[in-house]
Amino acid sequence: MEEEPTDLLACCHDMVRYINDMKRILIDKGTNNDEVEEGMQADLTKTYDRITYPSLLR
């Protein structure tokens, strides 16, 4: 079974959009919440894995 190509540009756009959304939320709330940061890091890791190891995420 051939591996589907990963849309790297779409992944990057998703990551940038997510980072900007989280920055806006943190600024709006005037907080630097550790849980939010951990969630952001987990999502960035998932996005990185989706780009780097697409066959592992099926």
JSON list of C-alpha atoms in Angstrom, two decimals:
[
{"chain": "A", "resi": 1, "resn": "MET", "atom": "CA", "xyz": [0.00, 0.00, 0.00]},
{"chain": "A", "resi": 2, "resn": "GLU", "atom": "CA", "xyz": [1.47, 3.29, -1.08]},
{"chain": "A", "resi": 3, "resn": "GLU", "atom": "CA", "xyz": [1.68, 6.12, 1.42]},
{"chain": "A", "resi": 4, "resn": "GLU", "atom": "CA", "xyz": [-0.39, 9.21, 0.62]},
{"chain": "A", "resi": 5, "resn": "PRO", "atom": "CA", "xyz": [1.65, 12.40, 0.28]},
{"chain": "A", "resi": 6, "resn": "THR", "atom": "CA", "xyz": [1.23, 14.77, 3.20]},
{"chain": "A", "resi": 7, "resn": "ASP", "atom": "CA", "xyz": [0.16, 18.31, 2.39]},
{"chain": "A", "resi": 8, "resn": "LEU", "atom": "CA", "xyz": [3.02, 20.07, 4.14]},
{"chain": "A", "resi": 9, "resn": "LEU", "atom": "CA", "xyz": [1.75, 23.54, 3.34]},
{"chain": "A", "resi": 10, "resn": "ALA", "atom": "CA", "xyz": [-1.70, 22.80, 4.79]},
{"chain": "A", "resi": 11, "resn": "CYS", "atom": "CA", "xyz": [-0.09, 21.42, 7.95]},
{"chain": "A", "resi": 12, "resn": "CYS", "atom": "CA", "xyz": [2.04, 24.55, 8.32]},
{"chain": "A", "resi": 13, "resn": "HIS", "atom": "CA", "xyz": [-0.97, 26.81, 7.78]},
{"chain": "A", "resi": 14, "resn": "ASP", "atom": "CA", "xyz": [-2.91, 24.86, 10.43]},
{"chain": "A", "resi": 15, "resn": "MET", "atom": "CA", "xyz": [-0.01, 25.21, 12.85]},
{"chain": "A", "resi": 16, "resn": "VAL", "atom": "CA", "xyz": [0.39, 28.96, 12.28]},
{"chain": "A", "resi": 17, "resn": "ARG", "atom": "CA", "xyz": [-3.38, 29.54, 12.60]},
{"chain": "A", "resi": 18, "resn": "TYR", "atom": "CA", "xyz": [-3.45, 27.57, 15.84]},
{"chain": "A", "resi": 19, "resn": "ILE", "atom": "CA", "xyz": [-0.47, 29.45, 17.34]},
{"chain": "A", "resi": 20, "resn": "ASN", "atom": "CA", "xyz": [-2.03, 32.80, 16.44]},
{"chain": "A", "resi": 21, "resn": "ASP", "atom": "CA", "xyz": [-5.38, 31.77, 17.94]},
{"chain": "A", "resi": 22, "resn": "MET", "atom": "CA", "xyz": [-3.71, 30.67, 21.18]},
{"chain": "A", "resi": 23, "resn": "LYS", "atom": "CA", "xyz": [-1.66, 33.88, 21.39]},
{"chain": "A", "resi": 24, "resn": "ARG", "atom": "CA", "xyz": [-4.85, 35.93, 20.97]},
{"chain": "A", "resi": 25, "resn": "ILE", "atom": "CA", "xyz": [-6.63, 33.92, 23.68]},
{"chain": "A", "resi": 26, "resn": "LEU", "atom": "CA", "xyz": [-3.72, 34.32, 26.10]},
{"chain": "A", "resi": 27, "resn": "ILE", "atom": "CA", "xyz": [-3.52, 38.05, 25.44]},
{"chain": "A", "resi": 28, "resn": "ASP", "atom": "CA", "xyz": [-7.31, 38.48, 25.77]},
{"chain": "A", "resi": 29, "resn": "LYS", "atom": "CA", "xyz": [-7.36, 36.64, 29.10]},
{"chain": "A", "resi": 30, "resn": "GLY", "atom": "CA", "xyz": [-4.19, 38.36, 30.30]},
{"chain": "A", "resi": 31, "resn": "THR", "atom": "CA", "xyz": [-2.84, 35.04, 31.46]},
{"chain": "A", "resi": 32, "resn": "ASN", "atom": "CA", "xyz": [0.03, 32.70, 30.80]},
{"chain": "A", "resi": 33, "resn": "ASN", "atom": "CA", "xyz": [-1.70, 29.45, 31.68]},
{"chain": "A", "resi": 34, "resn": "ASP", "atom": "CA", "xyz": [0.58, 26.40, 31.83]},
{"chain": "A", "resi": 35, "resn": "GLU", "atom": "CA", "xyz": [-2.24, 24.06, 30.79]},
{"chain": "A", "resi": 36, "resn": "VAL", "atom": "CA", "xyz": [-2.89, 26.10, 27.66]},
{"chain": "A", "resi": 37, "resn": "GLU", "atom": "CA", "xyz": [0.82, 26.05, 26.83]},
{"chain": "A", "resi": 38, "resn": "GLU", "atom": "CA", "xyz": [0.98, 22.28, 27.34]},
{"chain": "A", "resi": 39, "resn": "GLY", "atom": "CA", "xyz": [-2.03, 21.87, 25.05]},
{"chain": "A", "resi": 40, "resn": "MET", "atom": "CA", "xyz": [-0.39, 24.04, 22.41]},
{"chain": "A", "resi": 41, "resn": "GLN", "atom": "CA", "xyz": [2.81, 21.99, 22.65]},
{"chain": "A", "resi": 42, "resn": "ALA", "atom": "CA", "xyz": [0.88, 18.73, 22.32]},
{"chain": "A", "resi": 43, "resn": "ASP", "atom": "CA", "xyz": [-0.95, 20.01, 19.23]},
{"chain": "A", "resi": 44, "resn": "LEU", "atom": "CA", "xyz": [2.28, 21.24, 17.66]},
{"chain": "A", "resi": 45, "resn": "THR", "atom": "CA", "xyz": [3.84, 17.83, 18.32]},
{"chain": "A", "resi": 46, "resn": "LYS", "atom": "CA", "xyz": [0.87, 16.11, 16.65]},
{"chain": "A", "resi": 47, "resn": "THR", "atom": "CA", "xyz": [1.19, 18.44, 13.66]},
{"chain": "A", "resi": 48, "resn": "TYR", "atom": "CA", "xyz": [4.94, 17.77, 13.44]},
{"chain": "A", "resi": 49, "resn": "ASP", "atom": "CA", "xyz": [4.30, 14.01, 13.61]},
{"chain": "A", "resi": 50, "resn": "ARG", "atom": "CA", "xyz": [1.63, 14.30, 10.91]},
{"chain": "A", "resi": 51, "resn": "ILE", "atom": "CA", "xyz": [4.18, 15.99, 8.65]},
{"chain": "A", "resi": 52, "resn": "THR", "atom": "CA", "xyz": [7.13, 13.75, 9.50]},
{"chain": "A", "resi": 53, "resn": "TYR", "atom": "CA", "xyz": [5.53, 10.34, 10.08]},
{"chain": "A", "resi": 54, "resn": "PRO", "atom": "CA", "xyz": [2.21, 10.25, 8.20]},
{"chain": "A", "resi": 55, "resn": "SER", "atom": "CA", "xyz": [2.11, 6.44, 8.07]},
{"chain": "A", "resi": 56, "resn": "LEU", "atom": "CA", "xyz": [2.19, 6.16, 11.88]},
{"chain": "A", "resi": 57, "resn": "LEU", "atom": "CA", "xyz": [-0.95, 8.24, 12.37]},
{"chain": "A", "resi": 58, "resn": "ARG", "atom": "CA", "xyz": [-3.42, 6.07, 10.48]}
]
